[in-house]
Structure formats: C-alpha cells, structure tokens
Backbone as a printed PyTorch tensor [residue, N CA C, xyz], in Angstrom:
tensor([[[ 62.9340, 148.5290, -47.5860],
         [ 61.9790, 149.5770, -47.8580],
         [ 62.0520, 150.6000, -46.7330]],

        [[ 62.1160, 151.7580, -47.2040],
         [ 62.2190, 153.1880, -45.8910],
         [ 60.9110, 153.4420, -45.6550]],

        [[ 60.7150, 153.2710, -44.1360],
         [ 59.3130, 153.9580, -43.5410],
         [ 58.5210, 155.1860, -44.8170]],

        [[ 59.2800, 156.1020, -45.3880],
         [ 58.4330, 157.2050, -46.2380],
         [ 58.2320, 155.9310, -47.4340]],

        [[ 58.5890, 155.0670, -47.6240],
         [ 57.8160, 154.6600, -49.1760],
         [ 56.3000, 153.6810, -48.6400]],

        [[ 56.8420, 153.1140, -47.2200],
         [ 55.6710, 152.2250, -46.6000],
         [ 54.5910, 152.8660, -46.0230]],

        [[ 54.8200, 154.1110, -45.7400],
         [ 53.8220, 155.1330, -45.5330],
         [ 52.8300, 155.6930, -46.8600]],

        [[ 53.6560, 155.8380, -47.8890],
         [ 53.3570, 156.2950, -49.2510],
         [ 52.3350, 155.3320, -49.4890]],

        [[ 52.4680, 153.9720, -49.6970],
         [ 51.8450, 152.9500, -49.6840],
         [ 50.7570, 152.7400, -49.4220]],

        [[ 50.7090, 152.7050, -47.6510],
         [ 49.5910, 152.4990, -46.9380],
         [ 48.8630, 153.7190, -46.6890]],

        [[ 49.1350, 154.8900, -46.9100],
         [ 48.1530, 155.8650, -46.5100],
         [ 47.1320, 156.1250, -47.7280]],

        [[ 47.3350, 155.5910, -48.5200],
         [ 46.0260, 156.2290, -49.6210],
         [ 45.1370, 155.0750, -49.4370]],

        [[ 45.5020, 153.7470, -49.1150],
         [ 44.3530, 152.8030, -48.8680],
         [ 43.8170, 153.1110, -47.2920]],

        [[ 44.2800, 153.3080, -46.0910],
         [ 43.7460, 154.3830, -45.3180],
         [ 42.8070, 155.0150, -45.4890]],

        [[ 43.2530, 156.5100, -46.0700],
         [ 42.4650, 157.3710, -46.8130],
         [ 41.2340, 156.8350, -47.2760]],

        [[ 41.2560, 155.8480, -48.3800],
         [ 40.1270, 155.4270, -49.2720],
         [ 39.1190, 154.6660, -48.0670]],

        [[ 40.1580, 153.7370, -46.8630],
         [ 38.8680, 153.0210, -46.0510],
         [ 37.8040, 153.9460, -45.4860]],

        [[ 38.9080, 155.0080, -44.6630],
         [ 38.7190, 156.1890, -43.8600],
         [ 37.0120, 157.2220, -44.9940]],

        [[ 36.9760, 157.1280, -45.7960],
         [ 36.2050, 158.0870, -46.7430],
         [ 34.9020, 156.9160, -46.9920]],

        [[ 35.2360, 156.0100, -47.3150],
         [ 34.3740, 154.8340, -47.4240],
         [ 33.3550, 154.6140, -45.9590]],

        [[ 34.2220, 154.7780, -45.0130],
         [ 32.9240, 154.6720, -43.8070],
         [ 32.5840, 155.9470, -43.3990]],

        [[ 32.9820, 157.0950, -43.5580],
         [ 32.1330, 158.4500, -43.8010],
         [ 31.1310, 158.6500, -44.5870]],

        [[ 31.6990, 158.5710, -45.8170],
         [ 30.3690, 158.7020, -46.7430],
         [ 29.0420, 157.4000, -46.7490]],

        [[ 29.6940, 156.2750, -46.4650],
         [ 28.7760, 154.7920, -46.4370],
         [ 27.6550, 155.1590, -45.1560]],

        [[ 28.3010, 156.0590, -44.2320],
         [ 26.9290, 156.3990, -43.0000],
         [ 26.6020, 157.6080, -43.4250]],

        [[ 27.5550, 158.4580, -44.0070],
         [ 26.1470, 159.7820, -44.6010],
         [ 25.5160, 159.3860, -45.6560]],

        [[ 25.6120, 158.5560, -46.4510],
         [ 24.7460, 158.4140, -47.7580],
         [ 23.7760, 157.1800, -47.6200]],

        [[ 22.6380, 157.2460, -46.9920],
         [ 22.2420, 155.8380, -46.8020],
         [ 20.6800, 156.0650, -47.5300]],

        [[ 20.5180, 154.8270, -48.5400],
         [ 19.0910, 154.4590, -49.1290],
         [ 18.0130, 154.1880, -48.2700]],

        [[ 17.0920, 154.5660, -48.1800],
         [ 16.1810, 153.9510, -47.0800],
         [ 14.8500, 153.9260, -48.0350]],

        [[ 14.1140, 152.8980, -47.5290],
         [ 13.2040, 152.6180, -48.3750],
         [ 11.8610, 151.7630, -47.5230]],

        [[ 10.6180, 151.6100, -47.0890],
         [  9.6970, 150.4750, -46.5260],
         [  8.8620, 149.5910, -47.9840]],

        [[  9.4230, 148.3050, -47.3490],
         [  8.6770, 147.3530, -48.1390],
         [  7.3890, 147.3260, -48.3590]],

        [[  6.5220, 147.8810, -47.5280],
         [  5.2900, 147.7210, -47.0440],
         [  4.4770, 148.8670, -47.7550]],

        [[  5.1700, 150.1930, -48.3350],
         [  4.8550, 151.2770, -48.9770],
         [  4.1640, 151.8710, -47.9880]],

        [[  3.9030, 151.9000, -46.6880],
         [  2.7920, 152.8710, -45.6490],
         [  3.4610, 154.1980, -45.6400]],

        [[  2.8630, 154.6850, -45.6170],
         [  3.5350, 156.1120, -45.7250],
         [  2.8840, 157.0320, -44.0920]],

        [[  2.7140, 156.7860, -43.4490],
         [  2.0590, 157.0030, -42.7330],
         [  2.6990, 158.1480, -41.7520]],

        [[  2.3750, 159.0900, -41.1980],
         [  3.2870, 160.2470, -39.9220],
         [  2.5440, 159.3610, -38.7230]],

        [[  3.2450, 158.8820, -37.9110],
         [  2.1930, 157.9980, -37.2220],
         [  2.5860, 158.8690, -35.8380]],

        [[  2.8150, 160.2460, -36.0000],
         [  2.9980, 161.4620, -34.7170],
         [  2.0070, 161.8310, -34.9630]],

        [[  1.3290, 161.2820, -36.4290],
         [  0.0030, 162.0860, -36.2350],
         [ -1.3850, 161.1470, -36.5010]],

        [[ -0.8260, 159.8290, -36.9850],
         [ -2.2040, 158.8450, -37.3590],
         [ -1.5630, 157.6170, -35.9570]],

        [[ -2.8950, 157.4450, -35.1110],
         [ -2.6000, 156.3800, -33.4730],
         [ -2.9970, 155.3630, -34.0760]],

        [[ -4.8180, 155.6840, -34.7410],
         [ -5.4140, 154.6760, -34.4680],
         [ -6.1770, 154.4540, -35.9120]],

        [[ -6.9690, 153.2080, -36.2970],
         [ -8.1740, 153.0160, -37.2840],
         [ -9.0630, 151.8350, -36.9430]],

        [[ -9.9860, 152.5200, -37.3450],
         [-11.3340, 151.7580, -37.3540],
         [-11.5500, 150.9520, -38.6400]],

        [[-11.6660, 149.8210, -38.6250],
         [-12.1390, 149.2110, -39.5000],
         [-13.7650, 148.4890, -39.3220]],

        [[-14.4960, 148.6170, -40.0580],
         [-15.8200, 148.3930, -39.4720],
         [-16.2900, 146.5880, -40.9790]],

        [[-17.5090, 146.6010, -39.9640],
         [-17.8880, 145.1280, -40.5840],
         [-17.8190, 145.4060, -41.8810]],

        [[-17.3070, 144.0840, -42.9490],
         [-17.6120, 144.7420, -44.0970],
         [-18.9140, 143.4580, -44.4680]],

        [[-19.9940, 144.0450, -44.6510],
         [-21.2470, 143.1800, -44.8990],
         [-21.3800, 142.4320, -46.4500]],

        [[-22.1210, 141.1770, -46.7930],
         [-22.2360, 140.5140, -48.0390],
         [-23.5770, 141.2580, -48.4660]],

        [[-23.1020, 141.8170, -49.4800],
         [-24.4990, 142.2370, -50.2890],
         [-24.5860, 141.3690, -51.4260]],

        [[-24.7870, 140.3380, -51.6040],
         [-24.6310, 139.5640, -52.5360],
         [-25.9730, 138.6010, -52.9820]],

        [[-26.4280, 138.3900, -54.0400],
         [-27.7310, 137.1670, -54.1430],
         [-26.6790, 135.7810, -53.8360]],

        [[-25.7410, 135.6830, -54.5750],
         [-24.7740, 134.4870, -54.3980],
         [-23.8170, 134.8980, -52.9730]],

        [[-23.7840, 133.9320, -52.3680],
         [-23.4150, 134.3430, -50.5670],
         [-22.6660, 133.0340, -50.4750]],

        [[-21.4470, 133.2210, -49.6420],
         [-20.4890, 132.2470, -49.0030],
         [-20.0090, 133.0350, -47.7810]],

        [[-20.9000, 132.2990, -46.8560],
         [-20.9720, 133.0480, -45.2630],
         [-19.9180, 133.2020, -44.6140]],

        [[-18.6390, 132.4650, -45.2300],
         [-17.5250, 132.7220, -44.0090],
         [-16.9550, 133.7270, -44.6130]],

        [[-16.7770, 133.9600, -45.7020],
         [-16.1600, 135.5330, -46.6340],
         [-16.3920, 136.6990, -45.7310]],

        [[-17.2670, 137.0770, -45.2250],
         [-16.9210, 138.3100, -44.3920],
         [-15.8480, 138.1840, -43.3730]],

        [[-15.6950, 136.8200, -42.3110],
         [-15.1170, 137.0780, -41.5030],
         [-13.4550, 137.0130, -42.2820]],

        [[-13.3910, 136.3900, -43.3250],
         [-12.2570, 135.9180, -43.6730],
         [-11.4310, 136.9360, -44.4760]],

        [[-12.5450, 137.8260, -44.8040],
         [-11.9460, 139.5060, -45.4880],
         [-11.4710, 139.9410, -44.2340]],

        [[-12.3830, 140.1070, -43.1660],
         [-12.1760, 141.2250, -42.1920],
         [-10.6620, 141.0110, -41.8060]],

        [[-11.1680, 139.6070, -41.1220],
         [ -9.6510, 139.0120, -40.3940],
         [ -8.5620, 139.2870, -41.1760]],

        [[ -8.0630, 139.1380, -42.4980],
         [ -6.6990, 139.4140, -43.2090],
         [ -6.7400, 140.8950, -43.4020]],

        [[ -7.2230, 141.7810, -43.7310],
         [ -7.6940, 143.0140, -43.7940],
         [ -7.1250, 143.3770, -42.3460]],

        [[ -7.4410, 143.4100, -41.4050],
         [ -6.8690, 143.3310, -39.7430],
         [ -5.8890, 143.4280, -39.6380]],

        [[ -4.9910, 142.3800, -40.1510],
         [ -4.3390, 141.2870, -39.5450],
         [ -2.9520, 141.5040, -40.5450]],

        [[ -3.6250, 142.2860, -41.9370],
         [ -2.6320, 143.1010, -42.8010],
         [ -2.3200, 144.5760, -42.3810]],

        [[ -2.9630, 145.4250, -41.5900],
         [ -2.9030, 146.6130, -40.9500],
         [ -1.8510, 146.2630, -39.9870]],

        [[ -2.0450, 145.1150, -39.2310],
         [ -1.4400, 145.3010, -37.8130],
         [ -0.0640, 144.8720, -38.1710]],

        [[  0.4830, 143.9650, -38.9290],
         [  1.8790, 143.4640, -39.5950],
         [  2.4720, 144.6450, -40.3570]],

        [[  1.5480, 145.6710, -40.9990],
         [  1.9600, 146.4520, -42.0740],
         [  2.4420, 148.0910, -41.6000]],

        [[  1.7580, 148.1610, -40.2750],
         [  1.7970, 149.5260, -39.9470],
         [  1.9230, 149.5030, -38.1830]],

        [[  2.3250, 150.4850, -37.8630],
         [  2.4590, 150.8780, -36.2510],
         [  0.6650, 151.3030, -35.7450]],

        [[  0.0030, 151.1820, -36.4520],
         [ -1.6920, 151.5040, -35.9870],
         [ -2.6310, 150.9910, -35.1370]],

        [[ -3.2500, 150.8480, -34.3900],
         [ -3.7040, 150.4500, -33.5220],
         [ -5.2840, 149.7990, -34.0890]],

        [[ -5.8090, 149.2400, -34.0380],
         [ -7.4210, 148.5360, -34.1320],
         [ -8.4030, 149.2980, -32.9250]],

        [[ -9.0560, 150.2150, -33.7930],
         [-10.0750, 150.8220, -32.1190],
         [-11.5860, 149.9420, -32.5530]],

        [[-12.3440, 150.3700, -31.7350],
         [-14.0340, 149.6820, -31.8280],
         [-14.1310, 151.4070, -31.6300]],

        [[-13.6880, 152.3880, -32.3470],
         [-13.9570, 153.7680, -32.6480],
         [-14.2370, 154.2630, -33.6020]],

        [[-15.6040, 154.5370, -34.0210],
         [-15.7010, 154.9980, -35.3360],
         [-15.4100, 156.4170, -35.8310]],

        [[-14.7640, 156.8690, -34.4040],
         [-14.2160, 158.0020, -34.9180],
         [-12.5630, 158.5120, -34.7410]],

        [[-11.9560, 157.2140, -35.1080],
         [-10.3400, 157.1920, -34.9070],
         [ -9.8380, 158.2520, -36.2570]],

        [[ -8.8530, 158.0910, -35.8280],
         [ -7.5650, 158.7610, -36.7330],
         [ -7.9880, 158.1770, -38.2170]],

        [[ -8.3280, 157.6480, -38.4700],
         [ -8.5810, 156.5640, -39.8200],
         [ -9.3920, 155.8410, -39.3220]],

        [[-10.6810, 155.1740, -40.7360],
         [-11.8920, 154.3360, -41.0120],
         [-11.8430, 153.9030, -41.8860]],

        [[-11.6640, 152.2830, -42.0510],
         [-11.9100, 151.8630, -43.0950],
         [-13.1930, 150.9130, -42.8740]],

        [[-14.3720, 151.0790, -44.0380],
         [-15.7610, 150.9220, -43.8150],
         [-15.9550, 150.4000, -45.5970]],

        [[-16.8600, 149.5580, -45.4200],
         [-17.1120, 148.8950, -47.1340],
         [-18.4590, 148.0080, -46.9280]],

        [[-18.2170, 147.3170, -48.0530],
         [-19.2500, 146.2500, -47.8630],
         [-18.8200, 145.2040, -49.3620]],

        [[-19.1820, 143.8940, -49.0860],
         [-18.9900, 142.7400, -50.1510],
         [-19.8560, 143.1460, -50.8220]],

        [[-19.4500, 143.5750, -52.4500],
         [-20.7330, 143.6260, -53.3720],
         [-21.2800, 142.8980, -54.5640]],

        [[-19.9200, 141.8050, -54.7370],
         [-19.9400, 140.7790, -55.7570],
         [-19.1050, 139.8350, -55.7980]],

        [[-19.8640, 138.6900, -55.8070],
         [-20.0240, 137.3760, -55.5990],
         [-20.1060, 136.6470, -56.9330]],

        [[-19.1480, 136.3320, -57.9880],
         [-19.8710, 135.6540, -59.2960],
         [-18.8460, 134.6650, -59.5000]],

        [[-19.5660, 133.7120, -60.5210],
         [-18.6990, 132.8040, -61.2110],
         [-19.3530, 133.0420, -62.9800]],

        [[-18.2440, 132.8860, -63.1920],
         [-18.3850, 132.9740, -64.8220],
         [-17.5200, 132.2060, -65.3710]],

        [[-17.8950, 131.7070, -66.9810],
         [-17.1100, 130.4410, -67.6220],
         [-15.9810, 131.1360, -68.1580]],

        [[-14.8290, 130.1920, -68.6460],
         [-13.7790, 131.0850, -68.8370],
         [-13.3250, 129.7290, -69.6090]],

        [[-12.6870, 129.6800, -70.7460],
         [-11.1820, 129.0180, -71.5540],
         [-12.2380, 128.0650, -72.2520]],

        [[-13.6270, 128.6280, -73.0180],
         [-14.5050, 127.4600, -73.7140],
         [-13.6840, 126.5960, -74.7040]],

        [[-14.0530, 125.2650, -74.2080],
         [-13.3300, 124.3680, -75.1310],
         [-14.2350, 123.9590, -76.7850]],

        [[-13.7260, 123.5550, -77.5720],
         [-14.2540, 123.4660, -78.8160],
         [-15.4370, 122.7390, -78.8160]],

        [[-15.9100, 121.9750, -77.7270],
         [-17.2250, 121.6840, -77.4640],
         [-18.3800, 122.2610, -76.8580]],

        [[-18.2050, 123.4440, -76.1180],
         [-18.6560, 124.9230, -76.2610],
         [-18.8000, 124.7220, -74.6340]],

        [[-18.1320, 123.8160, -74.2020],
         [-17.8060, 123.8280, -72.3860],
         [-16.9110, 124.7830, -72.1250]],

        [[-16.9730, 125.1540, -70.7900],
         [-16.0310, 125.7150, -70.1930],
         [-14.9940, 124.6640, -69.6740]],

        [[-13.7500, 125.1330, -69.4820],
         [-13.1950, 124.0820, -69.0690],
         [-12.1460, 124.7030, -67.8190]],

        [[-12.5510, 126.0180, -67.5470],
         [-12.5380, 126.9740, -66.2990],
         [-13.4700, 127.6900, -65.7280]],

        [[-13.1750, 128.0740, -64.6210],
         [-14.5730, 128.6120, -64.1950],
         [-13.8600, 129.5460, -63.3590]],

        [[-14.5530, 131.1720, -63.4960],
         [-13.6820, 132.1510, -62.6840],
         [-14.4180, 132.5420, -61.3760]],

        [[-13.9130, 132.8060, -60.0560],
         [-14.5650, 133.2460, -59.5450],
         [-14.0270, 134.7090, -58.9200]],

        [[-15.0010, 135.5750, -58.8000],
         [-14.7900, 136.8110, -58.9610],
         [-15.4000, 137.6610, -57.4150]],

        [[-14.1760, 138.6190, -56.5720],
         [-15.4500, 139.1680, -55.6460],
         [-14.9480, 140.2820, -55.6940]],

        [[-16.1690, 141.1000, -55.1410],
         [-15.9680, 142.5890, -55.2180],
         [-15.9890, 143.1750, -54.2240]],

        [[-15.5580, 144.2640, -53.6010],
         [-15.5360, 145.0100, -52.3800],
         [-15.4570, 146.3380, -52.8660]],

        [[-16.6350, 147.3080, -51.9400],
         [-16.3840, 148.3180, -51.9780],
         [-16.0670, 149.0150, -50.6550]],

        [[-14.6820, 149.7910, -50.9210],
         [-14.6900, 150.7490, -49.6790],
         [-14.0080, 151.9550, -49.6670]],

        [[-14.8600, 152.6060, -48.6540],
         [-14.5860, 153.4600, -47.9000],
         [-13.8130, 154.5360, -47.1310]],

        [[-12.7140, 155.3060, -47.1190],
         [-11.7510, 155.1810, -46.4440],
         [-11.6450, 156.4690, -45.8000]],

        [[-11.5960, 156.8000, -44.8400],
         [-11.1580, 158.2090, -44.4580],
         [-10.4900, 158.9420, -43.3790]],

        [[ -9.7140, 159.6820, -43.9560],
         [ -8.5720, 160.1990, -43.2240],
         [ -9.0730, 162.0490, -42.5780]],

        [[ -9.3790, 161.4950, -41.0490],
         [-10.0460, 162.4710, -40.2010],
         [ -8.8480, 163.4820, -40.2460]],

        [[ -7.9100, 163.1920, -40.5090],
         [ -6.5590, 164.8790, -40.8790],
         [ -6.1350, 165.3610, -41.5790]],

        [[ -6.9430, 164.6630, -43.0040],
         [ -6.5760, 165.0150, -43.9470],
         [ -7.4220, 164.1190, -45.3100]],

        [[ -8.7130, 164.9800, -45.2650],
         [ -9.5230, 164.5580, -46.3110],
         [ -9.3820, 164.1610, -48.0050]],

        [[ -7.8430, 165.4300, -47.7760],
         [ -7.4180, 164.7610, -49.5000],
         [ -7.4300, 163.3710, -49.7390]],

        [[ -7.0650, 162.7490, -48.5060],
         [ -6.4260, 161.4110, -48.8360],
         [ -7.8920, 160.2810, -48.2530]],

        [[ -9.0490, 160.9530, -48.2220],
         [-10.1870, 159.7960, -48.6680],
         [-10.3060, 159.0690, -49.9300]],

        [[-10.4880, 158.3100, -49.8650],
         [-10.6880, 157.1100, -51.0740],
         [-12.1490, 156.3470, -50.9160]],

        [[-12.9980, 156.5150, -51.8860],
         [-14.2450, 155.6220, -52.1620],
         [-14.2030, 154.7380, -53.3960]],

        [[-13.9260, 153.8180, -53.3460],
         [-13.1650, 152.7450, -54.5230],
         [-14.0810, 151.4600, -54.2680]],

        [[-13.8360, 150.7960, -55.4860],
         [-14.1910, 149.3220, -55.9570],
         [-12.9710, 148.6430, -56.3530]],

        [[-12.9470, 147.5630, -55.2740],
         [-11.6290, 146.7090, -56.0100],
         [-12.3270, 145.0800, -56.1300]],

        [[-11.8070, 144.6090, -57.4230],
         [-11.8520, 143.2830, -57.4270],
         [-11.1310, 142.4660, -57.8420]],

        [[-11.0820, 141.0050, -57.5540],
         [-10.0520, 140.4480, -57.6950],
         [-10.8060, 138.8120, -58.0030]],

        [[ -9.9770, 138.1700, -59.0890],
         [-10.4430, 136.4180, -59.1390],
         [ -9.4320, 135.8170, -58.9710]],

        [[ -9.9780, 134.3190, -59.3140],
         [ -9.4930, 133.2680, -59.4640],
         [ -9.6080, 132.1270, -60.0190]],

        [[ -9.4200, 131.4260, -61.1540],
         [ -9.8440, 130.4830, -61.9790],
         [ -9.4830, 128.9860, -61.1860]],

        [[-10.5430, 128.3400, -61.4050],
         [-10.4140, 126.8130, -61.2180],
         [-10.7010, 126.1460, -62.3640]],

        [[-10.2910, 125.0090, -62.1110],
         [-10.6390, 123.8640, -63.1030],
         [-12.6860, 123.5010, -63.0090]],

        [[-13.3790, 123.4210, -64.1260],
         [-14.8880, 123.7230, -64.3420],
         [-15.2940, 122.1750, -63.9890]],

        [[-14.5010, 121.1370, -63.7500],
         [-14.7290, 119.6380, -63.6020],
         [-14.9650, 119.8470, -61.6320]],

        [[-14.5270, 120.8780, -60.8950],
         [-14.2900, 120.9050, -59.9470],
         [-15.7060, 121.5860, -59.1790]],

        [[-15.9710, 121.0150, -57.9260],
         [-17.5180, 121.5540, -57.5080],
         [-16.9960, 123.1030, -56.9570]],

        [[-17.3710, 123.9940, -56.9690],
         [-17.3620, 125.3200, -55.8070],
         [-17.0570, 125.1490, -54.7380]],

        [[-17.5560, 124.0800, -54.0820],
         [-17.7690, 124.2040, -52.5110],
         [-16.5140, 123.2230, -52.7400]],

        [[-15.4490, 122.2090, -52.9920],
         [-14.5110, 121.9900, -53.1300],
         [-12.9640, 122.8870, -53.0260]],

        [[-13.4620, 123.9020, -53.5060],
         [-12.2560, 125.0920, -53.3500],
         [-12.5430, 126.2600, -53.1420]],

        [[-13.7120, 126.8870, -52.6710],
         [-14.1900, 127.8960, -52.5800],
         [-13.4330, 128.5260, -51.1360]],

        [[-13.2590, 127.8070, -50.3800],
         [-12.7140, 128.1650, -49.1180],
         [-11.1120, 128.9790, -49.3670]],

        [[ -9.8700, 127.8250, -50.0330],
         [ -8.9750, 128.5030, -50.1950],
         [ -9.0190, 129.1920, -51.2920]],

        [[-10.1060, 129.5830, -52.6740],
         [ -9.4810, 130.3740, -53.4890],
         [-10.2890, 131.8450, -52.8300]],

        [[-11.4550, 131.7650, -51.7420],
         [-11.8020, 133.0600, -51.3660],
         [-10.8140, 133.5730, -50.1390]],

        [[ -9.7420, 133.0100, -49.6540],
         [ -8.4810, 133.2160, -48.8050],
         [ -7.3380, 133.8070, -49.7520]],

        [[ -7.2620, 133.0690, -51.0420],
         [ -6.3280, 134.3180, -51.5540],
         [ -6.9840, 134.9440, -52.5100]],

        [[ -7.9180, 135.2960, -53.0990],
         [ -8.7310, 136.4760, -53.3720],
         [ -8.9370, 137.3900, -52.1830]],

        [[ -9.2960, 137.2820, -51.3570],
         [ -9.4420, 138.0560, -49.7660],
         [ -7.9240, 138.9970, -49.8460]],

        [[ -7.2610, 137.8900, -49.9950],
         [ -5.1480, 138.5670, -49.6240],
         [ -4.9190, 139.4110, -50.6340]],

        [[ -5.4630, 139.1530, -52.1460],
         [ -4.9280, 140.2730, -52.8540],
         [ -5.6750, 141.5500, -53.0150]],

        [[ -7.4980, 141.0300, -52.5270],
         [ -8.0320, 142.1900, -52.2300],
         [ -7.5550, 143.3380, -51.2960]],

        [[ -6.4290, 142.8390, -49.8100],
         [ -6.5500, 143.5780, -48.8290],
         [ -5.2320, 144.2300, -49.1790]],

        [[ -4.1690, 144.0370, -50.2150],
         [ -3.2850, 144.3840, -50.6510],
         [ -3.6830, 145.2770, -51.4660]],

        [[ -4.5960, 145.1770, -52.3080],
         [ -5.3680, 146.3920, -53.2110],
         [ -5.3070, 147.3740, -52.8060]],

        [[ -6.6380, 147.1880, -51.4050],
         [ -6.9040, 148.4380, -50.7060],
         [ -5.9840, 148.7760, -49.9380]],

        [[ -4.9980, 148.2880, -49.3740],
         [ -4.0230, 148.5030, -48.4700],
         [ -3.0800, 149.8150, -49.5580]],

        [[ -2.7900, 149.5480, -50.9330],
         [ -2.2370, 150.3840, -51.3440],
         [ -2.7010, 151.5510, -51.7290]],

        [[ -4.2230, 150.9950, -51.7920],
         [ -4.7480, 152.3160, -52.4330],
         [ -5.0090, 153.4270, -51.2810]],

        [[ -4.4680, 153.3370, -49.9860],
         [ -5.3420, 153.8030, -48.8850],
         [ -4.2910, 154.0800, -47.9660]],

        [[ -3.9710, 153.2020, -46.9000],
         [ -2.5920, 153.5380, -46.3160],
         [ -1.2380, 153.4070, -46.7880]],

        [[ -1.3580, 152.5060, -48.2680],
         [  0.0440, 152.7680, -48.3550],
         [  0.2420, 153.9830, -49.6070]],

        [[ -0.7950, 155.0930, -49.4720],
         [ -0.6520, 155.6020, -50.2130],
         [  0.2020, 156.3350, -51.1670]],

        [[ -0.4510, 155.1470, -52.2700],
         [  0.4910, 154.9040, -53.1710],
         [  0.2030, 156.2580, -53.9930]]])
C-alpha cells in the first residue's frame, strides 16, 4: 500500500474524530435536576419562618417535621442560605391548616377498609426582587393506610412522607419556579 492511499484512508476518520470533539464541547445539553431556577448573583438568602398547626385535629411533632424537611430541602436543592431574617432575599411563611382523616375503599359491609390521611399547608412566598414571582397557595397532600390500623401506629412515618411531597410541592411552585 503507498503512503497516498494510507493517508486517503486515515484522514477522513481523523477528520470525523477531529469534528466530533469540536462540536461535542460546543454543543452541550445542560439541564438541573432540581428545577431551581434561581440568579443566585442576585437571591443570597431566605427566610423561612415557623409554620404553625391551625388545626382542631393536632399531631404535635408535624410542625417541626414540615419545617425540618422544608429546610433541609432548600439547603440540598439550592446555593441559599437559611437567615433568622425576615427580611432576606426570599420568605417563605405559612401555616398547617388541615389535619383530617377520612374513610376511603368502603367494603360491601359499609366499612372502610382504608383510611386517608390528609394535610394541608398554606403558604406564603415572596420574592423581595421581584414580586411577580410571589406565590400565596394551598397545597395538599395524603396518604392511605390500612382502617384495621390505629393512627398513632403510623402516623409518624406517613406524616414524614406527606411532609416530603408537600415540600416538593411548594419547592416547585416557588423556587423551582416552575
């Protein structure tokens, strides 16, 4: 084989590598899992304030157990800081407003043979640089158990992931504005 046919050869796969890592670093997808959309040259900090049980039906550790994942989903989710400032860059402010259980999947003996439990949060949200993007919303979220089962038996972990998909709610509806 003469050097011009082994050249012929190898230079268009060359070529093709050569174009492949040009365009593969100018053309790049970028995307955040997390959806925050945030200019954080211009948002430091947020306040998140107590969110209180307004409820006749009350399960006392639910506030701390909203707050804490609510927190604790900001600080994993975004570059933002936690102030004790109620007048940061961002406020998120609410309160627990419902607390229920209701029957669910009546069996032909006119039992329930689920039982849902349901909580509500309302909040607050506001963006000190840009008021378009306040939000005053109600989100809620359940969870069905088995109706043979006491409340206070599972009330702990099904108000831990009711809490998680609540703070995902508001998380989208608010900073990760969706």
């Amino acid at each position: 084989m003469t050097l011009n046919k082994i050249l012929w050869t190898i230079a268009p796969r060359v070529v093709a590598v050569i174009l492949l890592v040009f365009v593969g670093q100018s053309c790049r997808i970028s995307y955040k899992l997390n959806g925050s959309a945030l200019d954080y040259t211009v948002y430091k900090n947020i306040y998140v304030a107590q969110f209180p049980i307004r409820t006749a039906l009350v399960y006392a550790p639910l506030q701390q157990t909203f707050e804490l994942e609510l927190q604790d989903y900001i600080t994993r989710n975004t570059r933002l800081q936690l102030t004790d400032n109620p007048n940061s860059d961002l406020t998120l402010e609410g309160e627990i407003t419902g607390y229920a259980l209701s029957p669910q999947a009546v069996t032909e003996d006119a039992y329930a043979s689920q039982t849902r439990l349901t909580i509500t949060v309302r909040v607050k949200y506001t963006d000190t640089k840009n008021d378009k993007n306040d939000v005053d919303q109600t989100f809620s979220a359940y969870r069905d158990f088995d109706a043979s089962q006491m409340l206070n038996e599972v009330e702990e972990e099904l108000c831990g992931q009711i809490s998680k998909e609540l703070v995902e709610l508001i998380f989208n509806a608010t900073l990760g504005n969706w």
